[in-house]
Amino acid sequence: MPKAQGLQANASFVPTEERHGYVMKKYIIKALILLGFSMTFLYACKPSEDNKDKVTHISSDETGNGMGGETDTDLDKEEDKAGTDTDAEESVSCLEDNYDPGFSIIIEAEEAQFTGNVKVENKKHGYTGSGYLTGIQEDSDIVTFTIKVPGTGAYDLNFRSVGNTGYKENNIYIDGEYIGIAKVDGDEFTDSFLEKIYLETGEHEITMKKSWGWIFLDHLEIIASGTVDRSIYEVSSELVDPKASESAKRLMKFLVDSFGNKVISGQYSNGGLNGKEFKAIYDGTGKYPAMLGLDFIEYTPSRVAFGSKGNDVEHAIEFDKEGGIVTFAWHWNAPEPYLPNRQDQPWWSGFYTRATNIDLMKIMNGEDEEGYNLLIRDIDAIAKELKILEAADVPILWRPLHEASGGWFWWGASGPEPYIELYKLLFDRLSNHHDIHNLIWVWNGQGRDWYPGDEYVDIVGTDLYPGERVYSSQAASFNELLDWLDKSRKIIALTENGCIFDPDLAFRDNAIWSYFGTWSGEFVILNNTYTLSEKYTETDMLIKAYTSDKVLTLDELPNLKSYGN
Ligand code: CA
């Protein structure tokens, strides 16, 4: 059930041919602009005594995956020796590539290349340089910065801008590859960072294309973000539920040990181990995903009332017996009284805001007591299924109330406050009232303001659907999630995805997602058959990911029930 339709619609994918045509036409003009910048860069590129000093201060604790130009073999070697002195040497070698930790540069948007409706203005106060760009409103309205960096490594990209009315998102590409979203809020020019983006020495095209459009773009600032920080992977394995079951604790310990060293492969399939997605992946790659993604959707009372019957609990027990990891989402169909059940908004789409008139604000502030009781009824129905799983000793990566900030699901339609109250209610009802302890709590609210607090969250996840055949690591999203935490470090996971990221890029970018969870149906298989679809992920990339020694598949998992002994 591709829930993230909003995200998919926002992300535009441009065919390679089209991009190349665009690049050719713009090349000459850019070359002229570059000439000016190059003088600055040549100076910055010079390996300075300062840099050498900084190199000697790097300890093995501060470094890990080297950033610079390593081959796959280097990465493999490094992965095996994570946390050893070898890592420090790797980072030193990347800094020798003229990477200057003090590097920064500002390029005014009004001096970049732009097409279509984009034009220079200077009416709104607070810009730098001689103005800003406006008019990004059609797909053909594109802004391109041509930049040159002095050394291979990680850089923060700051798109200083302001929306013409409030919050806006726009898509950013580097050399044609989608790398993430520039977000801006407020009514004054503000910094908008994509953090720790990997750039190789030399020239790059950084492009902004319309997602929402309607911003004033002031400048692009590029700042070296320094050495790789391996400490982000040092996470406590203590679960937020103090009474967590033995098998939940062991699974968490495994996840914590793997985090930063391996990516766990995951796949949603309502057919379980024998579902079409799993069979197609096995036929194509010779491997099964290590994690099965399931959903309590068909156990929701308002669907059961219409004749739905869930099978996912059986699939979970079966997959656990095969040694796999199970994660559950819950597309929570709103209770019956809130389902208009019209032809255009049928009962079975009642988890979407558009197909229900439920008002979570009124329920959580006490105005709608009946609604509150119905939500409790629904939670209790799911608790019954969770208890079956607990009795079968199946630990669950439990991801309720997902993608809230987007507002397309009713639990996110009233803003963060009632959402957080509902999240905490769910936590309390399951853990304390029902005494259920096989859960590892995966928060997927997708916004800083939606974070319920470190004491309610074991894993922080985000769902990304960047388009078709986008294999970049999505490091900007990974680094953004790190910023949302209170004080603790948490495991960071790509809890849903369309296309699969290239594992080599994730390690290169130091954005090593704990696991990915490719959504079912069209993201993997063709027309609901057992055949792989190449629409989102080409088979070669699927094979690369599933056979990579950086990615864990079902056959490579240890015995999780005795893990840590
Ligand atoms: Ca400017």
Coordinates of C-alpha atoms and ligand atoms in Angstrom, one line a residue:
M1 CA 0.0 0.0 0.0
P2 CA 2.1 2.9 -1.2
K3 CA 1.3 5.3 1.5
A4 CA 3.9 7.9 0.6
Q5 CA 2.1 9.1 -2.5
G6 CA 2.8 12.6 -1.5
L7 CA 6.5 12.0 -1.5
Q8 CA 6.4 10.1 -4.8
A9 CA 4.5 12.9 -6.4
N10 CA 7.0 15.5 -5.2
A11 CA 10.1 13.7 -6.4
S12 CA 10.7 14.2 -10.1
F13 CA 12.9 11.9 -12.1
V14 CA 14.6 13.2 -15.2
P15 CA 15.7 10.7 -17.8
T16 CA 19.4 10.5 -18.3
E17 CA 19.2 11.6 -22.0
E18 CA 17.3 14.7 -21.0
R19 CA 19.8 15.6 -18.4
H20 CA 22.7 15.2 -20.8
G21 CA 21.1 17.5 -23.3
Y22 CA 20.6 20.1 -20.7
V23 CA 24.2 19.8 -19.5
M24 CA 25.6 20.2 -23.0
K25 CA 23.6 23.4 -23.7
K26 CA 24.7 25.1 -20.5
Y27 CA 28.3 24.0 -20.5
I28 CA 29.9 27.0 -22.2
I29 CA 28.2 29.6 -20.0
K30 CA 29.1 27.7 -16.9
A31 CA 32.7 27.4 -17.9
L32 CA 33.0 31.2 -17.9
I33 CA 31.5 31.5 -14.4
L34 CA 33.8 28.7 -13.3
L35 CA 36.8 30.5 -14.3
G36 CA 36.1 33.1 -11.7
F37 CA 35.6 30.6 -8.9
S38 CA 38.6 28.5 -9.9
M39 CA 41.0 31.1 -8.7
T40 CA 39.5 30.8 -5.2
F41 CA 39.6 27.0 -5.4
L42 CA 43.1 26.8 -6.6
Y43 CA 44.1 28.6 -3.5
A44 CA 41.9 26.5 -1.2
C45 CA 43.2 23.3 -2.8
K46 CA 46.7 23.9 -1.7
P47 CA 47.6 21.3 0.9
S48 CA 48.4 23.5 3.9
E49 CA 50.4 23.0 7.0
D50 CA 47.2 23.5 8.9
N51 CA 45.7 20.5 7.3
K52 CA 48.6 18.3 8.1
D53 CA 48.3 19.4 11.7
K54 CA 44.7 18.4 11.8
V55 CA 45.5 15.0 10.3
T56 CA 47.8 14.2 13.1
H57 CA 45.0 15.0 15.7
I58 CA 42.6 12.4 14.3
S59 CA 42.2 9.5 16.7
S60 CA 40.8 6.2 15.9
D61 CA 37.7 7.0 17.9
E62 CA 36.8 9.9 15.7
T63 CA 37.2 8.2 12.4
G64 CA 35.9 5.2 10.6
N65 CA 34.9 4.7 7.0
G66 CA 37.3 6.8 5.0
M67 CA 35.7 9.3 2.8
G68 CA 38.1 9.6 0.0
G69 CA 38.2 7.7 -3.2
E70 CA 38.6 4.2 -1.8
T71 CA 37.9 1.2 -3.9
D72 CA 35.4 -1.5 -2.8
T73 CA 38.3 -3.6 -1.6
D74 CA 39.4 -0.8 0.7
L75 CA 35.9 -0.5 2.1
D76 CA 35.6 -4.2 2.7
K77 CA 38.9 -4.3 4.5
E78 CA 37.9 -1.3 6.6
E79 CA 34.5 -2.7 7.5
D80 CA 36.2 -5.8 9.0
K81 CA 38.4 -3.6 11.1
A82 CA 35.9 -1.0 12.2
G83 CA 37.2 0.9 15.2
T84 CA 40.9 -0.1 14.7
D85 CA 43.8 2.1 13.9
T86 CA 43.5 1.2 10.3
D87 CA 40.4 3.5 10.2
A88 CA 42.5 6.4 11.2
E89 CA 44.9 5.7 8.4
E90 CA 42.1 5.5 5.9
S91 CA 40.9 9.0 7.0
V92 CA 44.3 10.4 6.8
S93 CA 44.6 9.2 3.3
C94 CA 41.4 10.9 2.3
L95 CA 42.6 14.2 3.8
E96 CA 45.8 14.0 1.9
D97 CA 43.5 14.3 -1.2
N98 CA 43.6 18.1 -0.6
Y99 CA 40.4 17.9 1.5
D100 CA 40.4 21.1 3.5
P101 CA 38.3 20.9 6.7
G102 CA 38.1 24.7 6.7
F103 CA 36.8 25.0 3.2
S104 CA 33.7 27.0 2.6
I105 CA 32.3 29.1 -0.3
I106 CA 29.2 31.0 -1.1
I107 CA 27.8 31.1 -4.7
E108 CA 25.0 33.7 -5.2
A109 CA 21.9 32.2 -6.8
E110 CA 21.6 35.2 -9.0
E111 CA 24.9 34.3 -10.5
A112 CA 24.0 30.7 -11.2
Q113 CA 22.4 29.3 -14.3
F114 CA 18.7 29.2 -14.5
T115 CA 16.0 28.3 -17.0
G116 CA 12.3 28.8 -17.7
N117 CA 10.4 31.2 -15.5
V118 CA 13.3 31.7 -13.1
K119 CA 14.4 35.3 -12.7
V120 CA 16.4 37.6 -10.5
E121 CA 14.6 39.9 -8.0
N122 CA 15.7 42.0 -5.1
K123 CA 12.5 43.3 -3.4
K124 CA 12.5 41.1 -0.3
H125 CA 15.0 42.3 2.3
G126 CA 17.7 40.1 3.8
Y127 CA 19.4 38.6 0.8
T128 CA 23.2 38.5 0.2
G129 CA 24.8 39.5 -3.1
S130 CA 22.7 41.5 -5.5
G131 CA 19.4 39.6 -5.2
Y132 CA 17.8 36.2 -5.3
L133 CA 16.1 33.9 -7.7
T134 CA 12.3 33.5 -7.9
G135 CA 9.9 31.9 -10.3
I136 CA 10.6 28.2 -9.6
Q137 CA 7.1 27.0 -10.4
E138 CA 7.2 24.5 -13.3
D139 CA 9.2 21.4 -13.9
S140 CA 11.3 23.3 -16.5
D141 CA 12.3 25.9 -14.0
I142 CA 15.8 24.7 -13.0
V143 CA 18.6 26.4 -11.1
T144 CA 22.1 25.0 -11.6
F145 CA 25.2 25.9 -9.6
T146 CA 28.5 24.7 -11.0
I147 CA 31.0 24.2 -8.2
K148 CA 34.4 22.9 -7.7
V149 CA 35.7 21.4 -4.5
P150 CA 39.3 21.1 -3.5
G151 CA 39.2 17.6 -2.0
T152 CA 37.2 14.4 -1.8
G153 CA 35.0 14.2 1.2
A154 CA 31.8 15.3 2.9
Y155 CA 30.3 18.8 2.5
D156 CA 27.3 20.5 3.9
L157 CA 25.1 22.2 1.3
N158 CA 23.2 25.2 2.5
F159 CA 20.4 26.5 0.2
R160 CA 19.7 29.9 1.8
S161 CA 16.2 30.7 0.9
V162 CA 12.6 31.6 2.0
G163 CA 9.3 30.3 0.9
N164 CA 7.0 32.9 -0.7
T165 CA 4.4 31.6 1.8
G166 CA 5.7 29.4 4.5
Y167 CA 7.1 25.9 4.4
K168 CA 8.5 24.6 1.0
E169 CA 10.4 21.6 -0.3
N170 CA 12.5 21.4 -3.4
N171 CA 14.6 18.6 -5.0
I172 CA 18.4 18.7 -5.1
Y173 CA 20.5 16.8 -7.6
I174 CA 24.3 16.4 -7.8
D175 CA 25.6 15.7 -11.3
G176 CA 22.1 14.5 -12.2
E177 CA 21.7 12.2 -9.2
Y178 CA 18.9 12.9 -6.7
I179 CA 20.4 13.4 -3.3
G180 CA 17.5 14.9 -1.2
I181 CA 15.2 17.7 -0.4
A182 CA 16.0 21.3 0.6
K183 CA 13.4 22.4 3.1
V184 CA 12.7 25.9 4.2
D185 CA 10.2 27.4 6.6
G186 CA 9.4 30.9 8.0
D187 CA 9.1 34.2 6.3
E188 CA 12.7 35.4 6.3
F189 CA 15.8 34.2 4.4
T190 CA 17.0 31.1 6.3
D191 CA 19.7 28.5 6.0
S192 CA 18.6 25.1 4.7
F193 CA 21.2 22.4 5.0
L194 CA 21.7 19.1 3.4
E195 CA 24.4 17.7 5.6
K196 CA 27.5 15.6 4.9
I197 CA 27.1 15.1 1.2
Y198 CA 30.0 13.3 -0.5
L199 CA 31.7 15.1 -3.3
E200 CA 34.8 14.1 -5.2
T201 CA 37.6 16.5 -6.0
G202 CA 36.7 18.7 -8.9
E203 CA 33.7 20.1 -10.6
H204 CA 30.1 19.3 -9.9
E205 CA 26.7 20.5 -11.0
I206 CA 24.3 21.1 -8.1
T207 CA 20.8 21.5 -9.4
M208 CA 17.5 22.6 -7.7
K209 CA 14.3 21.5 -9.4
K210 CA 10.8 22.1 -8.4
S211 CA 9.1 19.9 -5.9
W212 CA 6.7 22.5 -4.4
G213 CA 8.5 25.4 -6.0
W214 CA 7.7 28.9 -4.8
I215 CA 10.8 29.9 -3.0
F216 CA 13.2 32.8 -3.2
L217 CA 16.7 31.3 -3.5
D218 CA 19.4 33.5 -2.2
H219 CA 22.6 31.5 -2.4
L220 CA 24.3 28.1 -2.1
E221 CA 26.9 27.8 0.6
I222 CA 29.2 24.8 0.6
I223 CA 31.1 24.0 3.8
A224 CA 33.5 21.1 4.4
S225 CA 31.8 19.0 7.1
G226 CA 35.0 17.4 8.4
T227 CA 36.0 13.8 9.1
V228 CA 33.8 10.8 9.2
D229 CA 32.1 10.4 12.6
R230 CA 31.8 6.8 13.5
S231 CA 30.4 7.6 17.0
I232 CA 27.0 7.9 15.4
Y233 CA 26.9 4.1 15.3
E234 CA 27.6 3.7 19.0
V235 CA 24.1 3.0 20.3
S236 CA 22.9 1.5 23.5
S237 CA 21.1 -1.8 23.2
E238 CA 18.9 -1.1 26.2
L239 CA 15.3 -1.1 25.1
V240 CA 12.8 1.6 26.1
D241 CA 10.6 -1.1 27.6
P242 CA 12.3 -2.1 30.8
K243 CA 10.5 -5.4 30.8
A244 CA 11.4 -6.3 27.2
S245 CA 11.5 -10.0 26.5
E246 CA 14.7 -12.0 26.2
S247 CA 14.3 -12.4 22.4
A248 CA 13.5 -8.7 21.9
K249 CA 16.7 -7.9 23.8
R250 CA 18.8 -10.3 21.8
L251 CA 17.4 -8.9 18.5
M252 CA 18.2 -5.4 19.6
K253 CA 21.7 -6.4 20.6
F254 CA 22.1 -7.8 17.1
L255 CA 20.8 -4.7 15.5
V256 CA 23.1 -2.5 17.6
D257 CA 26.1 -4.7 16.8
S258 CA 25.3 -4.6 13.1
F259 CA 24.6 -0.9 12.9
G260 CA 27.4 0.9 11.0
N261 CA 28.9 -2.4 9.9
K262 CA 26.2 -4.1 7.8
V263 CA 22.9 -3.1 6.2
I264 CA 20.0 -5.6 6.9
S265 CA 17.9 -6.3 3.8
G266 CA 14.1 -6.0 4.3
Q267 CA 11.1 -6.5 2.1
Y268 CA 7.4 -5.9 2.6
S269 CA 5.2 -8.8 1.4
N270 CA 1.7 -9.7 2.5
G271 CA 2.4 -13.2 1.3
G272 CA 5.3 -13.6 3.8
L273 CA 8.3 -15.9 3.0
N274 CA 6.3 -17.5 0.2
G275 CA 4.9 -14.2 -1.1
K276 CA 5.5 -13.0 -4.7
E277 CA 8.1 -10.4 -3.6
F278 CA 10.2 -12.9 -1.7
K279 CA 10.1 -15.5 -4.4
A280 CA 10.9 -13.0 -7.1
I281 CA 13.9 -11.6 -5.2
Y282 CA 15.1 -15.2 -4.5
D283 CA 14.8 -16.2 -8.1
G284 CA 16.6 -13.0 -9.2
T285 CA 19.4 -12.9 -6.6
G286 CA 19.6 -16.3 -5.0
K287 CA 19.0 -14.6 -1.6
Y288 CA 16.0 -14.0 0.6
P289 CA 15.6 -10.7 2.5
A290 CA 16.6 -10.9 6.2
M291 CA 13.6 -8.9 7.3
L292 CA 9.9 -9.4 6.5
G293 CA 7.7 -6.4 6.6
L294 CA 4.0 -7.0 7.5
D295 CA 1.0 -4.9 8.5
F296 CA -1.9 -5.2 11.0
I297 CA -4.1 -3.4 8.5
E298 CA -6.5 -6.3 8.0
Y299 CA -6.9 -6.9 11.8
T300 CA -8.3 -3.4 12.3
P301 CA -11.9 -3.7 13.6
S302 CA -13.4 -1.4 10.9
R303 CA -12.0 -3.7 8.2
V304 CA -12.9 -6.9 10.0
A305 CA -16.5 -5.5 10.1
F306 CA -16.4 -5.5 6.3
G307 CA -15.1 -9.1 6.1
S308 CA -11.3 -8.5 6.1
K309 CA -9.1 -11.3 7.5
G310 CA -5.5 -10.9 8.3
N311 CA -2.8 -13.6 7.7
D312 CA 0.2 -11.6 8.7
V313 CA 0.5 -13.0 12.2
E314 CA 0.9 -16.5 10.7
H315 CA 3.5 -15.1 8.2
A316 CA 5.4 -13.5 11.1
I317 CA 5.6 -16.8 13.1
E318 CA 6.6 -18.7 10.0
F319 CA 9.4 -16.2 9.1
D320 CA 10.7 -16.1 12.7
K321 CA 11.0 -19.9 12.6
E322 CA 13.2 -19.5 9.5
G323 CA 15.5 -17.3 11.5
G324 CA 14.3 -14.0 10.0
I325 CA 13.5 -10.6 11.5
V326 CA 9.9 -9.3 11.5
T327 CA 8.7 -5.7 11.3
F328 CA 5.1 -4.6 11.5
A329 CA 3.4 -1.4 10.4
W330 CA -0.2 -0.6 11.0
H331 CA -2.3 1.1 8.4
W332 CA -4.9 1.9 11.0
N333 CA -8.3 2.1 9.3
A334 CA -10.4 4.7 11.2
P335 CA -13.3 3.3 13.3
E336 CA -16.6 2.7 11.4
P337 CA -18.4 5.9 12.5
Y338 CA -15.7 8.0 10.9
L339 CA -15.9 6.3 7.5
P340 CA -18.2 8.1 5.0
N341 CA -17.6 5.0 2.8
R342 CA -18.5 6.8 -0.4
Q343 CA -17.7 5.5 -3.8
D344 CA -14.8 7.9 -4.1
Q345 CA -13.6 7.3 -0.5
P346 CA -14.3 3.6 0.2
W347 CA -14.1 2.0 3.6
W348 CA -10.9 0.3 2.8
S349 CA -9.0 3.5 2.3
G350 CA -10.0 4.7 5.8
F351 CA -6.5 5.1 7.0
Y352 CA -6.1 8.1 4.6
T353 CA -7.1 11.5 6.0
R354 CA -9.1 12.1 2.9
A355 CA -11.3 9.0 3.5
T356 CA -12.3 9.6 7.1
N357 CA -13.7 12.5 9.1
I358 CA -12.1 11.4 12.3
D359 CA -10.6 14.4 14.3
L360 CA -7.7 13.2 16.5
M361 CA -7.5 16.7 18.1
K362 CA -11.0 16.4 19.4
I363 CA -10.4 12.8 20.6
M364 CA -7.2 13.6 22.5
N365 CA -8.5 16.8 24.1
G366 CA -11.6 15.0 25.4
E367 CA -14.2 16.5 23.1
D368 CA -14.9 13.2 21.4
E369 CA -15.0 10.6 24.2
E370 CA -16.7 8.0 22.0
G371 CA -13.8 8.3 19.5
Y372 CA -11.3 7.8 22.3
N373 CA -13.1 4.6 23.4
L374 CA -13.1 3.4 19.8
L375 CA -9.3 4.0 19.4
I376 CA -8.8 2.0 22.6
R377 CA -11.0 -0.8 21.2
D378 CA -8.8 -0.8 18.1
I379 CA -5.5 -0.8 20.1
D380 CA -6.9 -3.7 22.1
A381 CA -7.7 -5.6 18.9
I382 CA -4.1 -5.3 17.7
A383 CA -2.8 -6.1 21.2
K384 CA -4.6 -9.5 20.9
E385 CA -2.5 -10.2 17.8
L386 CA 0.7 -9.0 19.4
K387 CA 0.1 -11.3 22.3
I388 CA -0.1 -14.3 19.9
L389 CA 3.3 -13.2 18.6
E390 CA 4.7 -12.8 22.0
A391 CA 3.5 -16.2 23.1
A392 CA 5.3 -17.6 20.0
D393 CA 8.4 -15.7 21.1
V394 CA 8.5 -13.5 18.0
P395 CA 10.1 -10.2 18.7
I396 CA 8.7 -7.4 16.5
L397 CA 10.1 -4.2 15.1
W398 CA 6.9 -2.3 15.8
R399 CA 6.4 0.8 13.6
P400 CA 3.0 2.3 14.4
L401 CA 1.6 5.7 13.3
H402 CA 4.0 6.0 10.5
E403 CA 4.7 9.0 8.2
A404 CA 2.6 11.3 10.5
S405 CA 4.1 14.6 9.5
G406 CA 2.9 14.3 5.9
G407 CA -0.7 14.5 7.1
W408 CA -2.0 12.0 4.5
F409 CA -2.8 9.6 7.4
W410 CA -5.5 10.7 9.9
W411 CA -3.1 10.2 12.9
G412 CA -0.9 13.0 11.4
A413 CA -3.7 15.3 10.2
S414 CA -4.1 17.2 13.5
G415 CA -0.5 18.2 14.0
P416 CA 2.2 16.9 16.3
E417 CA 0.7 17.3 19.7
P418 CA -2.3 14.9 19.5
Y419 CA -0.1 12.5 17.4
I420 CA 2.5 12.4 20.2
E421 CA -0.3 11.9 22.8
L422 CA -1.6 9.0 20.7
Y423 CA 1.9 7.5 20.4
K424 CA 2.3 7.6 24.1
L425 CA -1.2 6.2 24.7
L426 CA -0.3 3.3 22.4
F427 CA 3.0 2.8 24.2
D428 CA 1.3 2.8 27.6
R429 CA -1.7 0.7 26.6
L430 CA 0.5 -2.1 25.0
S431 CA 3.4 -2.1 27.5
N432 CA 1.6 -1.5 30.8
H433 CA -2.1 -2.3 30.4
H434 CA -1.6 -5.4 28.1
D435 CA 1.9 -6.2 29.5
I436 CA 3.2 -6.9 26.0
H437 CA 7.0 -7.0 25.9
N438 CA 8.1 -8.4 22.6
L439 CA 8.2 -5.0 20.9
I440 CA 11.1 -2.9 19.7
W441 CA 9.6 0.6 19.2
V442 CA 10.3 2.1 15.8
W443 CA 9.3 5.8 15.5
N444 CA 8.5 7.0 12.0
G445 CA 6.8 10.3 12.6
Q446 CA 9.0 12.0 10.0
G447 CA 9.4 15.4 11.6
R448 CA 11.5 16.9 14.4
D449 CA 8.4 18.3 16.2
W450 CA 6.8 14.8 16.0
Y451 CA 9.4 13.1 18.1
P452 CA 7.9 11.7 21.3
G453 CA 11.2 11.6 23.2
D454 CA 14.1 9.3 23.6
E455 CA 12.3 7.2 26.3
Y456 CA 9.7 6.0 23.8
V457 CA 11.9 5.2 20.8
D458 CA 14.3 2.4 20.1
I459 CA 14.8 3.0 16.4
V460 CA 14.3 6.1 14.3
G461 CA 13.1 5.5 10.8
T462 CA 12.2 7.4 7.7
D463 CA 10.4 6.4 4.5
L464 CA 11.9 7.6 1.3
Y465 CA 10.5 7.3 -2.2
P466 CA 12.9 9.4 -4.3
G467 CA 11.6 8.1 -7.6
E468 CA 12.8 5.5 -10.1
R469 CA 16.3 4.0 -10.1
V470 CA 17.7 6.5 -7.6
Y471 CA 20.5 4.7 -5.9
S472 CA 22.1 7.5 -3.9
S473 CA 22.5 6.9 -0.2
Q474 CA 20.1 9.6 0.9
A475 CA 22.7 10.8 3.3
A476 CA 21.0 14.1 3.8
S477 CA 17.9 12.3 5.3
F478 CA 20.1 10.1 7.4
N479 CA 22.0 13.0 8.9
E480 CA 18.7 15.0 9.4
L481 CA 17.4 12.1 11.5
L482 CA 20.5 12.2 13.7
D483 CA 19.7 15.9 14.4
W484 CA 16.2 15.1 15.7
L485 CA 17.1 13.0 18.7
D486 CA 17.1 14.5 22.2
K487 CA 20.3 13.3 23.8
S488 CA 20.6 9.6 23.1
R489 CA 21.9 8.0 20.0
K490 CA 19.5 5.7 18.2
I491 CA 19.6 3.2 15.4
I492 CA 18.7 4.9 12.1
A493 CA 16.7 2.9 9.6
L494 CA 15.2 3.3 6.2
T495 CA 11.9 1.9 7.3
E496 CA 10.3 2.1 3.8
N497 CA 11.7 2.6 0.4
G498 CA 10.8 2.3 -3.3
C499 CA 14.1 1.9 -5.1
I500 CA 17.0 0.4 -3.2
F501 CA 20.1 2.4 -2.4
D502 CA 23.5 1.3 -3.6
P503 CA 25.2 -0.2 -0.4
D504 CA 28.6 1.0 -1.6
L505 CA 27.4 4.6 -1.6
A506 CA 25.9 4.2 1.9
F507 CA 29.3 3.1 3.2
R508 CA 31.1 5.8 1.2
D509 CA 28.8 8.5 2.5
N510 CA 28.8 7.3 6.2
A511 CA 25.1 6.9 5.9
I512 CA 24.8 3.2 6.8
W513 CA 21.1 2.7 7.4
S514 CA 20.5 -0.2 9.8
Y515 CA 18.1 -1.7 7.4
F516 CA 15.9 -1.0 4.4
G517 CA 12.4 -2.1 3.9
T518 CA 11.3 -2.1 0.3
W519 CA 7.6 -1.7 -0.1
S520 CA 5.6 -4.5 -1.8
G521 CA 4.0 -4.7 -5.2
E522 CA 5.2 -2.5 -8.0
F523 CA 8.4 -1.6 -6.3
V524 CA 9.6 -5.1 -6.7
I525 CA 7.4 -7.2 -8.9
L526 CA 5.7 -6.8 -12.3
N527 CA 1.9 -6.6 -12.4
N528 CA 1.4 -8.7 -9.3
T529 CA 3.3 -11.6 -10.7
Y530 CA 6.4 -13.6 -9.5
T531 CA 8.6 -11.6 -11.9
L532 CA 10.9 -8.8 -10.9
S533 CA 10.1 -5.3 -12.0
E534 CA 12.9 -3.0 -13.0
K535 CA 10.9 0.1 -12.8
Y536 CA 12.3 1.3 -9.5
T537 CA 15.4 -0.9 -9.0
E538 CA 17.1 -2.5 -12.0
T539 CA 17.9 -6.2 -11.5
D540 CA 21.6 -5.6 -11.6
M541 CA 21.3 -3.2 -8.7
L542 CA 19.1 -5.6 -6.8
I543 CA 21.6 -8.4 -7.3
K544 CA 24.4 -6.1 -6.3
A545 CA 22.6 -5.2 -3.0
Y546 CA 21.5 -8.7 -2.1
T547 CA 24.9 -10.3 -2.8
S548 CA 27.0 -7.4 -1.3
D549 CA 29.0 -8.4 1.7
K550 CA 27.8 -5.1 3.2
V551 CA 24.2 -6.3 3.2
L552 CA 22.8 -9.1 5.3
T553 CA 20.3 -11.6 3.8
L554 CA 18.3 -14.3 5.6
D555 CA 21.0 -17.0 5.1
E556 CA 23.6 -14.7 6.8
L557 CA 21.7 -14.0 10.0
P558 CA 23.0 -15.6 13.2
N559 CA 20.7 -17.5 15.5
L560 CA 18.9 -14.5 16.9
K561 CA 17.3 -16.5 19.7
S562 CA 20.7 -17.2 21.3
Y563 CA 22.5 -14.1 20.0
G564 CA 24.9 -12.6 22.5
N565 CA 25.5 -15.7 24.5
Ligands
CA1 CA 21.8 36.3 -3.4

